[in-house]
Coordinates of C-alpha atoms in Angstrom, one line a residue:
M1 CA 0.3 -0.5 0.3
N2 CA 1.3 3.1 -0.3
I3 CA 1.7 6.3 0.9
K4 CA -1.7 8.0 -0.4
D5 CA -3.4 4.6 0.2
I6 CA -2.2 4.4 4.2
I7 CA -3.7 8.3 4.8
E8 CA -6.2 7.6 2.8
E9 CA -7.2 4.6 4.7
K10 CA -6.3 7.0 8.4
L11 CA -9.0 9.6 7.3
S12 CA -12.0 7.4 6.6
E13 CA -11.3 5.6 9.8
V14 CA -11.0 9.0 11.7
I15 CA -14.9 10.3 10.5
L16 CA -16.1 7.0 11.3
N17 CA -14.7 7.5 15.0
V18 CA -14.7 11.8 14.6
Y19 CA -18.5 11.7 13.5
Q20 CA -19.9 8.3 12.8
L21 CA -20.4 8.6 8.9
K22 CA -18.9 5.5 7.1
D23 CA -17.8 4.7 3.8
I24 CA -16.6 8.9 3.9
K25 CA -13.9 9.0 1.3
L26 CA -11.8 13.0 1.3
E27 CA -10.1 13.3 -1.3
V28 CA -6.5 13.5 -0.6
Q29 CA -3.7 15.7 -2.7
E30 CA -0.2 15.7 -2.3
N31 CA 0.9 18.9 -1.4
K32 CA 2.0 21.7 -3.9
T33 CA 1.6 25.1 -2.0
E34 CA 3.4 27.3 0.1
F35 CA 1.3 25.6 3.1
E36 CA 3.0 23.3 5.8
G37 CA 2.5 20.2 5.2
D38 CA 2.8 17.2 3.2
F39 CA 0.0 16.5 2.4
T40 CA -3.7 18.8 1.5
I41 CA -7.2 17.0 2.7
V42 CA -10.9 18.6 0.8
T43 CA -12.7 19.0 2.8
F44 CA -16.0 20.9 1.2
P45 CA -17.8 17.7 0.7
L46 CA -18.8 17.4 4.9
V47 CA -20.3 20.8 4.8
K48 CA -23.7 19.4 4.4
Q49 CA -23.8 16.7 6.3
L50 CA -22.4 18.0 8.9
K51 CA -24.1 20.8 8.9
K52 CA -20.7 22.5 10.2
N53 CA -18.4 25.2 7.7
P54 CA -15.0 23.9 6.2
E55 CA -12.5 25.5 8.5
S56 CA -14.2 24.2 12.0
I57 CA -14.3 20.5 10.3
G58 CA -10.6 21.0 8.9
V59 CA -9.1 21.9 12.2
E60 CA -11.8 18.9 13.5
L61 CA -9.7 16.6 11.7
G62 CA -6.5 18.0 11.7
E63 CA -7.0 17.3 15.9
A64 CA -7.9 13.7 15.3
L65 CA -5.4 12.9 12.5
T66 CA -2.2 14.2 14.9
E67 CA -3.2 12.3 17.4
T68 CA -2.8 9.0 15.6
D69 CA 1.1 7.8 14.5
L70 CA 0.8 9.1 11.7
F71 CA 0.9 13.3 11.7
E72 CA 3.2 15.5 13.5
S73 CA 1.1 19.1 12.7
F74 CA -1.6 20.2 10.8
N75 CA -3.0 23.6 9.3
V76 CA -6.0 24.6 7.6
V77 CA -6.8 27.9 4.9
K78 CA -10.3 28.2 3.4
G79 CA -11.2 24.7 4.2
F80 CA -8.0 22.8 3.0
L81 CA -6.7 20.6 5.7
N82 CA -2.5 21.2 5.2
V83 CA -1.7 17.9 7.4
K84 CA 2.4 17.1 8.0
V85 CA 3.5 13.3 8.3
K86 CA 5.7 11.9 10.8
N87 CA 9.2 11.1 9.4
Q88 CA 8.8 7.4 9.9
L89 CA 5.7 6.7 7.8
F90 CA 8.3 7.5 4.8
V91 CA 10.4 5.5 6.2
D92 CA 9.1 2.6 7.4
N93 CA 7.8 2.1 3.5
F94 CA 10.5 2.9 1.5
R95 CA 12.2 -0.1 3.3
S96 CA 9.5 -1.8 2.2
V97 CA 9.5 -0.8 -1.5
S98 CA 14.0 -1.9 -0.7
K99 CA 13.0 -4.9 -0.3
N100 CA 9.5 -6.0 -2.5
F101 CA 10.2 -3.1 -5.0
S102 CA 8.0 -4.5 -7.4
T103 CA 6.1 -7.5 -7.0
I104 CA 2.8 -8.1 -7.4
E105 CA -0.4 -10.5 -7.1
K106 CA -0.3 -13.6 -9.5
K107 CA -3.9 -12.4 -11.1
N108 CA -4.5 -16.7 -12.2
A109 CA -6.3 -15.4 -15.3
T110 CA -5.0 -15.6 -19.0
V111 CA -5.2 -12.4 -21.2
M112 CA -4.6 -12.5 -25.3
V113 CA -2.5 -10.0 -27.1
E114 CA -2.9 -9.5 -31.0
Y115 CA -0.7 -7.1 -32.8
S116 CA 0.5 -5.7 -35.5
S117 CA -0.8 -8.6 -38.3
P118 CA 0.4 -6.7 -41.1
N119 CA -0.6 -7.4 -45.1
T120 CA 2.2 -9.5 -46.2
N121 CA 1.7 -6.8 -49.3
K122 CA 4.7 -4.7 -48.2
P123 CA 6.9 -3.8 -45.8
L124 CA 6.1 -1.7 -42.1
H125 CA 5.6 1.1 -41.8
L126 CA 4.9 4.3 -38.9
G127 CA 1.9 3.4 -38.3
H128 CA 2.8 -0.6 -37.8
I129 CA 5.6 0.6 -35.5
R130 CA 2.9 2.3 -32.9
N131 CA 0.5 -0.5 -33.6
N132 CA 3.5 -3.3 -32.6
L133 CA 4.9 -0.5 -29.3
L134 CA 1.5 0.2 -28.0
G135 CA 0.4 -4.2 -28.3
F136 CA 4.0 -5.4 -26.7
S137 CA 3.9 -2.5 -23.9
V138 CA 0.4 -3.2 -22.9
A139 CA 1.4 -7.6 -23.6
Q140 CA 4.2 -6.1 -20.6
I141 CA 2.1 -4.4 -18.2
L142 CA -0.3 -7.3 -18.2
K143 CA 2.1 -9.3 -17.2
E144 CA 3.8 -7.0 -14.5
A145 CA 0.7 -7.1 -13.6
G146 CA -0.2 -10.7 -13.2
Y147 CA -1.6 -11.2 -15.7
D148 CA -0.2 -14.9 -18.1
V149 CA -0.3 -13.3 -21.6
I150 CA -0.1 -14.2 -24.7
K151 CA 1.5 -12.9 -27.6
T152 CA -0.3 -12.9 -30.5
Q153 CA -1.2 -11.7 -33.8
I154 CA -2.7 -13.1 -37.6
I155 CA -0.9 -12.4 -40.6
N156 CA -2.6 -11.0 -43.7
D157 CA -1.5 -13.7 -45.8
R158 CA -3.4 -14.0 -48.8
G159 CA -6.6 -11.6 -50.5
I160 CA -7.3 -9.8 -53.8
H161 CA -4.4 -7.1 -52.3
I162 CA -1.4 -9.2 -52.5
C163 CA -3.2 -11.1 -55.5
K164 CA -2.1 -7.6 -56.6
S165 CA 1.2 -7.9 -56.1
M166 CA 2.1 -11.1 -57.0
L167 CA 0.8 -10.8 -60.6
A168 CA 2.4 -7.6 -60.6
W169 CA 6.2 -9.3 -60.4
E170 CA 4.5 -11.5 -62.9
K171 CA 4.2 -8.6 -65.4
F172 CA 6.8 -6.8 -64.9
G173 CA 9.1 -8.4 -62.2
N174 CA 11.2 -10.4 -65.0
G175 CA 12.5 -13.7 -62.4
A176 CA 14.1 -10.1 -59.9
T177 CA 14.6 -11.8 -56.4
P178 CA 15.4 -9.6 -52.7
E179 CA 18.9 -11.4 -53.8
T180 CA 19.8 -10.4 -57.4
T181 CA 17.9 -6.7 -56.4
D182 CA 20.0 -6.8 -53.1
T183 CA 16.4 -5.5 -51.6
K184 CA 14.6 -6.7 -48.3
G185 CA 12.1 -9.5 -48.9
D186 CA 9.2 -7.0 -47.6
K187 CA 10.5 -3.8 -49.4
F188 CA 10.7 -5.8 -52.4
V189 CA 7.6 -7.3 -53.1
G190 CA 6.0 -4.2 -51.9
N191 CA 7.0 -2.2 -55.1
Y192 CA 5.0 -4.2 -56.7
Y193 CA 2.1 -3.6 -55.0
V194 CA 3.1 0.8 -55.8
E195 CA 3.6 -0.4 -59.5
F196 CA 0.6 -2.1 -59.4
D197 CA -1.2 0.6 -58.6
K198 CA 0.5 2.7 -61.4
N199 CA -1.0 -0.1 -64.0
Y200 CA -3.6 0.6 -62.0
K201 CA -4.3 4.1 -62.5
K202 CA -2.8 4.6 -66.3
E203 CA -5.5 1.5 -67.2
I204 CA -8.4 3.1 -65.5
A205 CA -7.1 7.2 -67.0
G206 CA -7.2 5.2 -70.7
L207 CA -10.8 3.9 -69.9
V208 CA -11.8 7.1 -69.4
E209 CA -10.7 8.7 -72.3
Q210 CA -12.9 6.6 -74.1
G211 CA -15.8 7.5 -72.0
V212 CA -16.1 5.2 -69.3
G213 CA -17.7 6.0 -65.9
E214 CA -14.2 6.6 -63.8
E215 CA -16.5 3.8 -61.6
Q216 CA -16.4 1.2 -64.0
A217 CA -13.2 1.7 -65.4
K218 CA -12.7 0.6 -62.1
K219 CA -13.7 -2.6 -62.5
D220 CA -13.3 -3.3 -65.8
A221 CA -9.3 -2.3 -65.6
P222 CA -8.4 -5.2 -66.9
V223 CA -5.0 -5.4 -64.5
M224 CA -7.8 -5.7 -61.7
K225 CA -9.9 -8.2 -63.4
E226 CA -6.2 -10.1 -63.7
A227 CA -5.8 -9.6 -60.2
Q228 CA -9.4 -11.4 -58.8
K229 CA -9.1 -14.3 -61.2
M230 CA -5.5 -15.1 -59.7
L231 CA -6.9 -14.5 -56.0
L232 CA -9.6 -16.9 -57.3
D233 CA -7.8 -19.5 -58.8
W234 CA -6.0 -19.1 -55.2
E235 CA -9.0 -20.3 -53.8
N236 CA -9.7 -23.0 -55.9
G237 CA -6.2 -24.4 -54.7
D238 CA -4.1 -23.6 -58.6
E239 CA -0.9 -24.7 -57.5
T240 CA 1.1 -22.0 -59.9
V241 CA -0.7 -19.0 -57.7
R242 CA 0.1 -21.4 -54.6
A243 CA 3.6 -21.9 -55.6
L244 CA 4.1 -18.2 -56.2
W245 CA 2.8 -17.3 -53.5
A246 CA 3.8 -18.9 -51.2
E247 CA 7.8 -17.8 -52.7
M248 CA 6.6 -14.4 -52.0
N249 CA 5.3 -14.4 -48.5
S250 CA 8.8 -16.0 -47.4
W251 CA 10.6 -13.6 -48.7
V252 CA 8.1 -10.8 -46.9
Y253 CA 8.4 -12.7 -43.8
K254 CA 12.4 -13.2 -43.7
G255 CA 12.1 -9.2 -44.2
F256 CA 9.4 -8.8 -40.9
N257 CA 11.5 -10.3 -39.0
E258 CA 14.5 -8.0 -39.1
T259 CA 12.7 -5.4 -38.3
Y260 CA 10.5 -7.0 -35.6
K261 CA 14.0 -7.7 -33.8
R262 CA 15.2 -4.2 -33.9
L263 CA 12.0 -3.1 -32.9
G264 CA 12.8 -5.5 -30.1
V265 CA 8.7 -7.1 -30.3
D266 CA 8.2 -11.1 -30.5
F267 CA 5.5 -13.2 -30.7
D268 CA 4.3 -16.0 -28.7
Q269 CA 1.9 -17.2 -31.4
V270 CA 1.3 -17.1 -35.6
Q271 CA -1.8 -16.9 -36.8
Y272 CA -2.4 -17.2 -40.9
E273 CA -5.2 -15.9 -42.5
S274 CA -4.5 -17.7 -45.3
N275 CA -5.6 -21.0 -43.0
T276 CA -8.6 -19.4 -40.7
Y277 CA -10.2 -17.9 -43.7
I278 CA -12.0 -21.5 -44.0
L279 CA -13.0 -22.2 -41.1
G280 CA -14.5 -18.2 -41.5
K281 CA -16.7 -19.9 -43.7
D282 CA -17.7 -23.5 -42.1
L283 CA -18.8 -20.6 -39.5
I284 CA -21.2 -18.8 -42.3
Q285 CA -22.6 -22.1 -43.1
A286 CA -23.7 -22.6 -39.2
G287 CA -25.1 -19.5 -38.5
L288 CA -27.1 -20.1 -42.4
D289 CA -28.9 -22.7 -40.2
K290 CA -29.3 -21.7 -37.3
G291 CA -31.7 -18.6 -39.0
V292 CA -28.9 -16.1 -37.2
L293 CA -27.3 -15.1 -41.3
Y294 CA -29.4 -15.4 -44.7
Q295 CA -28.3 -15.1 -47.9
K296 CA -29.6 -13.8 -51.2
E297 CA -31.0 -13.8 -54.0
D298 CA -27.4 -13.5 -55.7
G299 CA -25.8 -16.6 -53.2
S300 CA -24.1 -13.5 -50.6
V301 CA -25.2 -14.6 -47.1
W302 CA -25.4 -11.2 -45.3
C303 CA -26.1 -10.3 -40.9
D304 CA -28.1 -7.5 -39.8
L305 CA -27.9 -5.5 -37.2
T306 CA -30.4 -3.3 -38.0
D307 CA -32.1 -3.7 -34.4
E308 CA -29.2 -2.3 -32.7
G309 CA -28.6 0.4 -34.8
L310 CA -26.1 -1.0 -37.1
D311 CA -26.1 -2.3 -40.7
Q312 CA -26.4 -5.1 -43.3
K313 CA -22.9 -7.2 -42.7
L314 CA -21.4 -8.9 -46.0
L315 CA -20.2 -12.5 -44.9
L316 CA -19.6 -14.3 -48.3
R317 CA -19.4 -12.9 -51.6
S318 CA -21.8 -14.3 -54.4
D319 CA -18.7 -15.6 -55.5
G320 CA -18.2 -17.4 -52.8
T321 CA -15.1 -16.0 -51.9
S322 CA -14.7 -14.1 -48.1
V323 CA -14.4 -10.0 -46.5
Y324 CA -12.3 -10.1 -44.0
M325 CA -15.0 -9.9 -41.5
T326 CA -15.6 -13.8 -42.2
Q327 CA -11.8 -14.0 -41.7
D328 CA -12.2 -12.5 -38.2
L329 CA -14.2 -14.5 -37.5
G330 CA -12.4 -18.0 -37.6
T331 CA -9.3 -16.6 -36.6
A332 CA -11.7 -15.7 -32.5
V333 CA -13.0 -19.0 -32.9
E334 CA -9.6 -20.6 -33.3
R335 CA -7.9 -18.6 -30.3
F336 CA -10.9 -19.5 -27.8
K337 CA -10.8 -23.9 -29.0
Q338 CA -6.6 -23.3 -28.6
N339 CA -5.9 -21.4 -25.6
D340 CA -7.5 -21.5 -22.4
I341 CA -7.8 -17.2 -22.3
Q342 CA -10.4 -15.0 -20.5
K343 CA -9.8 -12.1 -22.7
L344 CA -8.9 -11.5 -25.4
I345 CA -7.4 -7.5 -26.4
Y346 CA -7.2 -6.2 -30.9
T347 CA -4.9 -3.6 -31.0
V348 CA -5.8 -2.1 -34.1
G349 CA -6.8 1.5 -35.2
N350 CA -9.4 3.4 -34.5
E351 CA -10.3 3.1 -38.0
Q352 CA -11.6 -0.3 -37.6
D353 CA -13.7 1.0 -34.4
Y354 CA -16.5 -0.4 -36.8
H355 CA -15.6 -3.3 -38.2
F356 CA -14.6 -4.6 -34.1
Q357 CA -18.1 -3.2 -33.1
V358 CA -19.5 -6.0 -36.0
L359 CA -17.6 -8.5 -34.8
F360 CA -18.1 -8.2 -31.6
K361 CA -22.1 -9.3 -31.6
I362 CA -22.2 -11.1 -34.7
L363 CA -20.1 -13.7 -32.4
K364 CA -22.4 -13.3 -29.4
R365 CA -25.3 -13.8 -32.1
L366 CA -23.4 -17.6 -33.5
G367 CA -23.8 -18.1 -29.7
Y368 CA -20.2 -17.9 -28.0
E369 CA -19.5 -16.7 -24.7
W370 CA -17.4 -15.5 -24.9
A371 CA -17.6 -12.8 -27.2
D372 CA -18.0 -10.4 -24.5
Q373 CA -14.6 -11.3 -23.1
L374 CA -13.5 -9.3 -25.9
F375 CA -11.6 -6.0 -26.5
H376 CA -10.2 -3.7 -29.4
L377 CA -7.2 -1.3 -28.0
S378 CA -8.0 1.2 -30.1
Y379 CA -5.4 3.6 -30.7
G380 CA -5.2 7.3 -32.9
M381 CA -3.3 7.4 -35.7
V382 CA 0.2 8.2 -36.8
E383 CA 1.2 11.5 -38.7
L384 CA 3.1 13.8 -39.4
P385 CA 4.5 17.2 -40.1
E386 CA 3.8 16.5 -43.7
G387 CA 0.8 15.3 -42.8
K388 CA -0.7 11.8 -43.9
M389 CA 1.2 8.3 -45.0
K390 CA -0.6 6.8 -48.7
S391 CA 0.8 2.9 -49.3
R392 CA -0.8 2.8 -52.3
E393 CA 1.1 5.7 -53.9
G394 CA 4.1 4.5 -52.3
T395 CA 4.3 8.2 -50.0
V396 CA 4.4 6.4 -46.4
V397 CA 8.0 6.4 -44.0
D398 CA 9.4 2.8 -44.2
A399 CA 9.7 1.3 -40.8
D400 CA 13.3 0.6 -40.9
D401 CA 13.9 3.8 -42.7
L402 CA 12.9 5.5 -39.7
M403 CA 14.7 3.3 -37.2
A404 CA 18.3 4.2 -39.0
E405 CA 17.1 7.6 -39.2
M406 CA 16.4 7.8 -35.0
H407 CA 20.2 5.9 -34.8
E408 CA 21.8 8.3 -36.9
T409 CA 19.9 11.5 -34.8
A410 CA 21.2 9.0 -31.5
K411 CA 25.2 9.4 -32.6
L412 CA 24.9 12.9 -34.4
K413 CA 23.4 14.0 -30.3
A414 CA 25.6 12.1 -28.7
I415 CA 28.6 13.5 -30.2
E416 CA 27.7 16.8 -30.6
Q417 CA 26.6 16.7 -26.3
G418 CA 30.4 14.1 -25.6
K419 CA 27.9 12.3 -24.4
L420 CA 30.0 8.3 -24.7
E421 CA 33.3 10.0 -25.1
G422 CA 36.1 7.0 -23.5
L423 CA 33.7 4.5 -24.9
S424 CA 34.9 1.8 -27.9
E425 CA 33.1 2.3 -30.9
E426 CA 31.5 -0.9 -30.1
A427 CA 29.9 -0.1 -27.5
K428 CA 29.5 3.8 -29.2
V429 CA 27.0 2.2 -31.4
A430 CA 25.2 -0.3 -29.0
S431 CA 24.3 3.0 -27.1
Y432 CA 23.2 4.8 -30.9
E433 CA 21.2 2.0 -30.7
I434 CA 19.2 1.9 -27.6
I435 CA 19.3 5.9 -27.3
G436 CA 17.1 6.6 -30.1
M437 CA 14.9 2.7 -30.5
G438 CA 14.4 4.8 -26.9
A439 CA 13.4 8.3 -28.0
L440 CA 11.0 6.6 -30.5
K441 CA 9.6 4.1 -28.4
Y442 CA 8.3 7.3 -25.3
F443 CA 7.3 9.2 -28.0
M444 CA 5.2 7.4 -29.2
L445 CA 4.0 5.5 -25.6
K446 CA 4.0 8.9 -23.7
V447 CA 0.6 9.8 -26.2
D448 CA -2.9 7.9 -24.7
P449 CA -3.8 4.7 -27.1
K450 CA -6.8 6.9 -28.2
K451 CA -5.3 10.6 -29.2
K452 CA -3.6 11.0 -32.5
M453 CA -0.5 11.8 -32.8
L454 CA 2.1 13.8 -34.5
F455 CA 5.1 12.2 -34.3
N456 CA 8.0 14.5 -34.9
P457 CA 11.4 12.7 -34.6
A458 CA 14.0 15.7 -34.2
E459 CA 12.2 16.5 -31.4
S460 CA 12.2 12.9 -29.9
I461 CA 15.7 12.6 -29.3
E462 CA 16.4 15.7 -27.0
F463 CA 17.9 15.2 -23.9
N464 CA 15.4 17.5 -22.2
G465 CA 11.7 17.8 -21.8
N466 CA 9.3 14.6 -21.8
T467 CA 11.5 12.1 -23.8
G468 CA 13.2 8.9 -22.9
P469 CA 16.1 10.4 -23.8
F470 CA 15.8 12.5 -20.5
I471 CA 15.3 9.0 -19.1
Q472 CA 17.4 6.9 -20.2
Y473 CA 20.5 10.3 -18.9
T474 CA 18.5 9.8 -15.4
Y475 CA 19.0 6.0 -14.8
A476 CA 23.1 6.6 -16.6
R477 CA 23.2 9.1 -14.0
T478 CA 21.8 6.7 -10.5
Q479 CA 25.2 4.4 -12.6
S480 CA 28.0 6.6 -12.3
L481 CA 26.6 7.8 -9.0
L482 CA 26.0 4.6 -7.5
A483 CA 30.0 3.2 -9.0
K484 CA 31.8 6.2 -7.8
A485 CA 29.8 5.2 -4.6
D486 CA 31.0 1.1 -4.8
Y487 CA 27.8 0.7 -3.6
Q488 CA 26.0 -2.0 -1.8
Y489 CA 23.7 -2.2 -0.2
K490 CA 22.8 -1.5 3.8
E491 CA 19.8 -1.0 6.2
I492 CA 19.8 3.1 7.0
S493 CA 18.5 3.9 11.3
D494 CA 16.6 6.8 11.6
V495 CA 16.7 9.6 8.8
T496 CA 15.8 13.5 9.1
L497 CA 13.4 13.4 5.0
S498 CA 13.6 16.8 3.3
Q499 CA 10.8 17.8 0.7
Y500 CA 12.6 16.4 -2.2
E501 CA 13.4 13.4 -0.5
K502 CA 9.3 12.5 0.8
E503 CA 8.4 13.4 -2.8
L504 CA 10.7 10.7 -4.5
I505 CA 9.7 8.0 -2.0
M506 CA 5.6 9.1 -2.5
L507 CA 6.5 8.1 -6.3
L508 CA 8.7 4.8 -5.3
T509 CA 5.6 3.7 -3.5
S510 CA 3.3 4.2 -6.2
Y511 CA 5.4 1.5 -9.1
K512 CA 2.4 -0.8 -7.9
T513 CA -0.7 0.8 -8.2
I514 CA 0.5 2.6 -11.1
V515 CA 1.0 -1.1 -13.0
E516 CA -2.3 -1.3 -12.4
R517 CA -3.4 1.3 -13.5
A518 CA -1.9 1.2 -16.6
A519 CA -3.3 -2.3 -17.0
E520 CA -6.9 -1.7 -16.3
A521 CA -6.5 1.2 -19.0
L522 CA -4.5 -0.7 -21.1
S523 CA -2.2 2.6 -21.3
P524 CA 1.5 2.5 -21.5
A525 CA 1.3 6.0 -21.3
L526 CA 0.7 6.2 -17.9
I527 CA 3.9 5.1 -16.9
A528 CA 5.0 6.6 -19.7
N529 CA 4.5 9.8 -17.6
Y530 CA 4.8 8.2 -13.9
V531 CA 8.5 7.2 -15.2
Y532 CA 8.6 10.5 -16.8
D533 CA 7.8 12.1 -13.3
L534 CA 10.7 10.3 -11.3
A535 CA 13.0 11.0 -13.9
K536 CA 12.7 14.0 -12.9
S537 CA 11.6 14.2 -9.2
Y538 CA 16.1 12.2 -8.4
N539 CA 16.9 15.0 -10.6
S540 CA 15.4 17.6 -8.2
F541 CA 16.0 15.5 -5.0
Y542 CA 19.9 15.5 -7.1
Q543 CA 20.7 18.7 -7.8
S544 CA 20.0 19.6 -3.9
N545 CA 21.3 17.4 -1.8
I546 CA 25.2 16.3 -1.2
I547 CA 26.0 13.0 -1.2
L548 CA 29.9 11.2 -1.9
K549 CA 30.9 13.6 0.1
L550 CA 28.2 14.1 2.7
E551 CA 30.3 13.3 6.3
D552 CA 26.8 11.7 7.6
D553 CA 28.1 8.0 6.4
N554 CA 24.0 6.9 7.6
L555 CA 22.5 9.8 5.3
K556 CA 25.0 9.3 3.3
Q557 CA 24.2 5.8 2.9
F558 CA 20.0 6.2 2.5
R559 CA 20.8 8.9 -0.5
L560 CA 22.8 5.8 -2.1
N561 CA 19.8 3.7 -1.2
I562 CA 17.8 6.4 -2.5
S563 CA 19.2 5.6 -5.8
D564 CA 19.4 2.5 -6.1
I565 CA 16.1 1.9 -5.9
T566 CA 15.4 4.4 -8.2
A567 CA 17.5 3.4 -10.4
K568 CA 15.9 0.1 -10.8
T569 CA 12.5 1.4 -10.9
I570 CA 13.2 3.2 -13.9
K571 CA 15.0 0.3 -15.6
K572 CA 12.0 -1.8 -14.7
S573 CA 9.2 0.6 -16.2
L574 CA 11.6 1.8 -19.7
E575 CA 11.1 -2.3 -20.1
L576 CA 7.8 -2.1 -19.3
L577 CA 8.2 0.5 -23.3
G578 CA 10.0 -2.1 -24.4
I579 CA 12.5 0.5 -23.5
G580 CA 16.4 -0.4 -22.8
T581 CA 19.3 2.2 -20.8
V582 CA 22.4 2.1 -20.9
N583 CA 25.4 3.0 -17.6
R584 CA 26.4 5.9 -19.4
M585 CA 25.4 9.0 -21.9

């Protein structure tokens, strides 16, 4: 229990004893005013019930609280009760944190987190980076909060978009491969997706010039008809099409794995739409048999959700081919069949809000009670100062290029500020990578997932302010201090604490509470902003207190102890965000 929780519990006990009022919780805030005291208690909610003025209530509560073993003094200012907590409470809580700073009780529940889930027709881009970092961090936080976690992805390895890349390679590739062109596999295939779109637009323009309407031209363009035929051939098991599909996907997977490794994310399970779409078709038939779904005259299958304020949803086309929804139905059923999971979280951008709303309702109608345990972790899109990205036009920010840019920017910053002088070249390169990736990850994760965000690479790499490098630098500062002191943990006798030390202890004792809140909210931003506050607080403490030259050995040991636990908490918090640390910056 952190210090604030202890105070709130004692306050409720005092209110019961003094006023015989049960279940009353007054707001307790850290005191940021010039008035003496560690915490401020807002007394106004009791005014109506007690029919007393807030000042009188403040004095009565203050007198009662200072009779307990937690508080030493109080003052009342316009109904706000400021209380000073006894030094011993902070010291005792710090000792507790020192012995057991991050252990959280097991939840005996398993959560599956889906993230990434790319298409095999293009490389990962900036949007995928936010998705991967968010999903991976949520999984890390849930683990820390005591859940068993399964990290998974469903690879979109089939469909018309995949056939577009395949067809373009057949038409324009001349037998080239990633090896013969020295191109990363996912980028190689992505280039043909862009090539398809260029030729498709040319054909549309040609048909429009001949007097065909634009919408009809989009349908009649020969290259699109060829792609649609290729999709049908794939679904019918055509050996030539399947062989090309398998080879091109293998190129992409190799490229994806390189990106994932550098990004620092991984998966416990991987599913493929090429397998799950068949199961989805079986579910459609079962839904028809139950009368939950209906078939139109052209053979297409639909689910009518108009009675729930939604629309009619296509689940199977008239030619028998499936749609995304069909595949997602099959995937969800397969996951619950193969795993004992209590919750399934889909990390997908907010442009798919409606899709998941419909998915969950259809699964519920099909009789799957676990549909209530499905959750869409909807997040805002990432934009750059230049605006939105468009993958078909080849104007996306490539994930690999961005990571390389962050590494180079970190290198230039470190050289400019002389941060890594004296290290070997190998150690410097490793540090540039950790700092650059830390800057990228922190900037992405400090924003609440629901919000749209503007990513500014230059701003993210700053060594001051709310950035990853600032927090990494604070950690490095603790390591330098502890190394110079040849630090070993020792118990200390009682010490008189400064306000800086009290603030640090309050933050350190809040770690478990913050993790629980972040797990409940599925928001790495809570961890990011917590560790930033911790880093800021430590820097204030460090700059305002003598440590190594202290003659009081007991106080010196305490300040080294608090530096050590702060370092461990920073490191652990950054790990939850997928961010590494360096011992020198």
